[in-house]
Amino acid sequence: TAGITQAPTSQILAAGRSMTLRCTQDMRHNAMYWYRQDLGLGLRLIHYSNTAGTTGKGEVPDGYSVSRANTDDFPLTLASAVPSQTSVYFCASSDGGDSPYNEQFFGPGTRLTVL
Amino acid sequence: AQSVTQLDSHVSVSEGTPVLLRCNYSSSYSPSLFWYVQHPNKGLQLLLKYTSAATLVKGINGFEAEFKKSETSFHLTKPSAHMSDAAEYFCVVSERSGNTPLVFGKGTRLSVIA
């Protein structure tokens, strides 16, 4: 079982350009999440989706958008990248949906550099 | 709203000595608590979780944590450190009321000295 896959593994992006980070899970989990990880700040939630067709804002949603057209995919889009969006991005999923105390499973991450 | 504080940003221990990584939490409801580990350039892996069953929780690789409600703590311990334990550790809290997502601590980097 692949679990959660993310693409690309890493990317260098010019400021002002748009980009979509891809996330796919094969566990049929209801809930999916996007986090960014920055040194000294831990992981911060960007957006989440409790079930296909619904999304919600996390702690740091500005400059990012998501969609959840189906259960397996949860892409994260940067419409116009800025250098402060340089980070490592992790996608996660959990079976809980409305039960947030379930374990979250994480993808390997995407390292994004915005110049 | 819930929050979590990891009291040490960096802990250094010698191989074979005990490990203690400290975590305090704040939660309006009965929380669920987790410890995740992240090895260099890797994703996060669940070490253990507390969800209101036994207060002493055993996880993978010999780690365990004790939920102490009176102290609002969930410290992670291991009797004897191995070199392979060197990693970043995150304490995480979740309220089990409503659709509140996980809240991560800022992490503790564990170094193990040979």
Short mmCIF file of C-alpha atoms in Angstrom, two decimals:
data_model
loop_
_atom_site.label_atom_id
_atom_site.label_comp_id
_atom_site.label_asym_id
_atom_site.label_seq_id
_atom_site.Cartn_x
_atom_site.Cartn_y
_atom_site.Cartn_z
CA THR A 1 0.00 0.00 0.00
CA ALA A 2 1.44 3.36 -1.00
CA GLY A 3 -0.38 5.32 1.72
CA ILE A 4 0.02 8.98 0.88
CA THR A 5 2.00 10.23 -2.08
CA GLN A 6 3.00 13.82 -2.74
CA ALA A 7 4.35 15.42 -5.87
CA PRO A 8 6.68 16.97 -6.64
CA THR A 9 9.35 16.01 -4.11
CA SER A 10 10.88 19.44 -4.41
CA GLN A 11 10.42 22.54 -6.52
CA ILE A 12 12.03 25.91 -7.08
CA LEU A 13 9.47 28.50 -8.11
CA ALA A 14 9.76 32.10 -9.22
CA ALA A 15 7.78 34.61 -7.18
CA GLY A 16 4.47 35.45 -8.77
CA ARG A 17 4.09 32.08 -10.44
CA SER A 18 1.33 29.65 -9.58
CA MET A 19 1.80 26.07 -8.52
CA THR A 20 -0.25 23.09 -7.42
CA LEU A 21 1.10 20.59 -4.94
CA ARG A 22 -0.46 17.20 -5.39
CA CYS A 23 -1.52 14.76 -2.70
CA THR A 24 -3.14 11.38 -3.17
CA GLN A 25 -4.06 8.75 -0.60
CA ASP A 26 -5.16 5.18 -1.20
CA MET A 27 -6.51 4.43 2.26
CA ARG A 28 -10.03 5.75 1.60
CA HIS A 29 -9.67 8.14 4.51
CA ASN A 30 -12.40 10.72 4.95
CA ALA A 31 -10.25 13.58 6.21
CA MET A 32 -7.20 15.18 4.60
CA TYR A 33 -4.93 18.02 5.69
CA TRP A 34 -2.21 20.29 4.43
CA TYR A 35 0.52 21.56 6.78
CA ARG A 36 3.59 23.66 6.32
CA GLN A 37 6.68 23.05 8.40
CA ASP A 38 9.06 25.88 9.18
CA LEU A 39 12.12 25.79 11.43
CA GLY A 40 11.20 26.55 15.03
CA LEU A 41 7.47 26.73 14.29
CA GLY A 42 6.53 23.06 14.05
CA LEU A 43 3.70 22.13 11.70
CA ARG A 44 0.94 24.61 11.03
CA LEU A 45 -2.35 23.68 9.44
CA ILE A 46 -3.11 25.43 6.14
CA HIS A 47 -6.39 23.86 5.03
CA TYR A 48 -8.29 20.69 5.77
CA SER A 49 -11.16 18.63 4.43
CA ASN A 50 -13.31 16.43 6.63
CA THR A 51 -14.91 14.71 3.65
CA ALA A 52 -15.04 14.92 -0.12
CA GLY A 53 -16.76 18.11 -1.25
CA THR A 54 -15.97 20.12 1.90
CA THR A 55 -12.94 22.17 2.92
CA GLY A 56 -12.00 24.38 5.83
CA LYS A 57 -9.35 26.94 6.74
CA GLY A 58 -6.61 26.16 9.17
CA GLU A 59 -4.22 28.39 11.06
CA VAL A 60 -2.37 29.86 8.04
CA PRO A 61 -4.68 29.73 4.97
CA ASP A 62 -3.79 33.04 3.26
CA GLY A 63 -2.27 32.62 -0.19
CA TYR A 64 -3.40 29.01 -0.50
CA SER A 65 -6.49 27.28 -1.86
CA VAL A 66 -7.62 23.66 -1.88
CA SER A 67 -10.28 21.51 -3.45
CA ARG A 68 -11.62 18.05 -2.63
CA ALA A 69 -13.41 16.73 -5.68
CA ASN A 70 -13.04 13.10 -4.57
CA THR A 71 -11.92 11.06 -1.59
CA ASP A 72 -8.40 10.33 -2.78
CA ASP A 73 -7.02 13.68 -3.95
CA PHE A 74 -6.44 16.93 -2.10
CA PRO A 75 -4.39 19.41 -4.18
CA LEU A 76 -2.97 22.60 -2.68
CA THR A 77 -2.65 25.62 -4.98
CA LEU A 78 -0.51 28.71 -4.60
CA ALA A 79 -2.05 31.25 -6.97
CA SER A 80 0.82 33.74 -6.87
CA ALA A 81 3.79 32.49 -4.88
CA VAL A 82 5.76 34.73 -2.52
CA PRO A 83 9.12 34.04 -0.85
CA SER A 84 7.46 33.61 2.56
CA GLN A 85 5.80 30.48 1.19
CA THR A 86 9.18 28.79 1.04
CA SER A 87 8.64 25.78 3.29
CA VAL A 88 8.22 22.05 3.47
CA TYR A 89 4.62 21.04 2.83
CA PHE A 90 3.10 17.88 4.28
CA CYS A 91 -0.16 16.29 3.31
CA ALA A 92 -1.89 14.02 5.83
CA SER A 93 -5.04 11.95 6.09
CA SER A 94 -7.07 10.30 8.80
CA ASP A 95 -9.95 7.91 8.91
CA GLY A 96 -11.84 9.95 11.48
CA GLY A 97 -13.59 12.60 9.43
CA ASP A 98 -15.63 13.97 12.32
CA SER A 99 -13.35 12.24 14.83
CA PRO A 100 -10.16 14.30 15.01
CA TYR A 101 -8.56 12.09 17.63
CA ASN A 102 -7.78 9.45 15.04
CA GLU A 103 -4.20 9.04 13.96
CA GLN A 104 -3.07 11.12 11.01
CA PHE A 105 -0.86 9.55 8.36
CA PHE A 106 1.65 11.79 6.65
CA GLY A 107 3.11 11.93 3.19
CA PRO A 108 6.84 12.36 2.55
CA GLY A 109 6.58 16.10 1.98
CA THR A 110 7.26 18.63 -0.78
CA ARG A 111 10.13 21.05 -0.34
CA LEU A 112 9.21 24.34 -2.03
CA THR A 113 11.56 27.26 -2.55
CA VAL A 114 10.14 30.54 -3.84
CA LEU A 115 12.71 32.96 -5.20
CA ALA B 1 -8.98 26.24 22.26
CA GLN B 2 -6.21 23.74 22.71
CA SER B 3 -2.48 24.38 22.72
CA VAL B 4 0.68 22.43 23.39
CA THR B 5 4.07 23.49 24.70
CA GLN B 6 7.22 21.45 24.27
CA LEU B 7 9.47 22.70 27.00
CA ASP B 8 12.80 21.97 25.32
CA SER B 9 13.73 22.80 21.75
CA HIS B 10 16.79 20.56 21.91
CA VAL B 11 17.72 17.63 24.14
CA SER B 12 21.06 15.86 24.00
CA VAL B 13 21.68 12.48 25.68
CA SER B 14 24.37 9.86 25.61
CA GLU B 15 23.65 6.50 24.04
CA GLY B 16 22.28 4.09 26.64
CA THR B 17 20.98 6.80 28.99
CA PRO B 18 17.30 7.68 29.57
CA VAL B 19 15.37 10.05 27.35
CA LEU B 20 12.83 12.58 28.65
CA LEU B 21 11.03 14.93 26.27
CA ARG B 22 8.61 17.22 28.03
CA CYS B 23 5.18 18.32 26.83
CA ASN B 24 2.43 20.33 28.51
CA TYR B 25 -0.98 20.88 26.97
CA SER B 26 -4.02 23.05 27.35
CA SER B 27 -7.46 21.86 26.35
CA SER B 28 -11.04 22.84 27.12
CA TYR B 29 -12.23 19.28 26.75
CA SER B 30 -10.83 15.83 27.33
CA PRO B 31 -7.93 15.78 24.92
CA SER B 32 -6.37 13.18 22.72
CA LEU B 33 -2.60 13.41 22.76
CA PHE B 34 0.00 12.10 20.36
CA TRP B 35 3.73 11.96 19.92
CA TYR B 36 5.10 11.91 16.37
CA VAL B 37 8.71 11.43 15.29
CA GLN B 38 10.36 12.89 12.20
CA HIS B 39 13.72 11.58 11.04
CA PRO B 40 15.82 13.87 8.84
CA ASN B 41 14.23 14.57 5.46
CA LYS B 42 11.36 12.21 6.22
CA GLY B 43 7.65 12.51 6.94
CA LEU B 44 6.10 12.14 10.37
CA GLN B 45 5.48 8.80 12.01
CA LEU B 46 3.18 8.15 14.96
CA LEU B 47 5.03 6.98 18.07
CA LEU B 48 2.06 6.66 20.40
CA LYS B 49 -1.32 8.13 21.27
CA TYR B 50 -3.49 8.66 24.34
CA THR B 51 -7.26 8.55 23.83
CA SER B 52 -8.62 8.18 27.42
CA ALA B 53 -7.82 4.52 27.96
CA ALA B 54 -4.75 3.72 30.10
CA THR B 55 -2.84 6.78 31.26
CA LEU B 56 0.51 5.08 30.57
CA VAL B 57 0.80 4.60 26.85
CA LYS B 58 3.40 2.39 25.20
CA GLY B 59 4.54 3.13 21.69
CA ILE B 60 6.97 1.87 19.13
CA ASN B 61 10.74 1.57 19.57
CA GLY B 62 10.51 1.37 23.37
CA PHE B 63 9.00 4.82 23.90
CA GLU B 64 6.20 5.47 26.35
CA ALA B 65 4.31 8.48 27.68
CA GLU B 66 2.19 9.11 30.75
CA PHE B 67 -0.92 11.29 30.70
CA LYS B 68 -1.12 13.34 33.91
CA LYS B 69 -4.29 15.38 33.97
CA SER B 70 -3.41 17.15 37.23
CA GLU B 71 -0.17 18.40 35.69
CA THR B 72 -1.56 18.78 32.12
CA SER B 73 1.49 16.90 30.93
CA PHE B 74 2.26 14.14 28.47
CA HIS B 75 6.02 13.60 28.70
CA LEU B 76 7.75 11.10 26.42
CA THR B 77 10.33 8.73 27.89
CA LYS B 78 12.59 5.89 26.91
CA PRO B 79 14.83 3.96 29.32
CA SER B 80 17.84 3.72 27.03
CA ALA B 81 18.59 5.90 24.01
CA HIS B 82 19.86 4.45 20.74
CA MET B 83 21.68 6.35 18.02
CA SER B 84 18.70 5.72 15.74
CA ASP B 85 16.48 7.73 18.09
CA ALA B 86 18.09 10.98 16.93
CA ALA B 87 15.23 12.87 15.31
CA GLU B 88 12.65 15.65 15.80
CA TYR B 89 9.76 14.82 18.11
CA PHE B 90 6.39 16.54 18.10
CA CYS B 91 3.77 16.54 20.83
CA VAL B 92 0.27 16.98 19.42
CA VAL B 93 -3.10 17.68 21.04
CA SER B 94 -6.62 17.29 19.73
CA GLU B 95 -9.91 18.04 21.41
CA ARG B 96 -12.37 15.22 21.02
CA SER B 97 -15.30 17.58 20.76
CA GLY B 98 -16.16 18.92 17.36
CA ASN B 99 -14.07 18.95 14.22
CA THR B 100 -11.02 20.62 15.70
CA PRO B 101 -7.85 19.58 13.87
CA LEU B 102 -4.58 18.61 15.51
CA VAL B 103 -2.39 21.25 17.10
CA PHE B 104 1.35 20.60 16.97
CA GLY B 105 4.04 21.67 19.38
CA LYS B 106 7.11 23.36 17.93
CA GLY B 107 9.16 20.20 18.25
CA THR B 108 12.11 18.92 20.27
CA ARG B 109 15.25 17.86 18.51
CA LEU B 110 16.83 14.84 20.17
CA SER B 111 20.54 14.29 19.70
CA VAL B 112 22.16 11.04 20.82
CA ILE B 113 25.88 11.07 21.53
CA ALA B 114 27.93 7.93 21.09
#
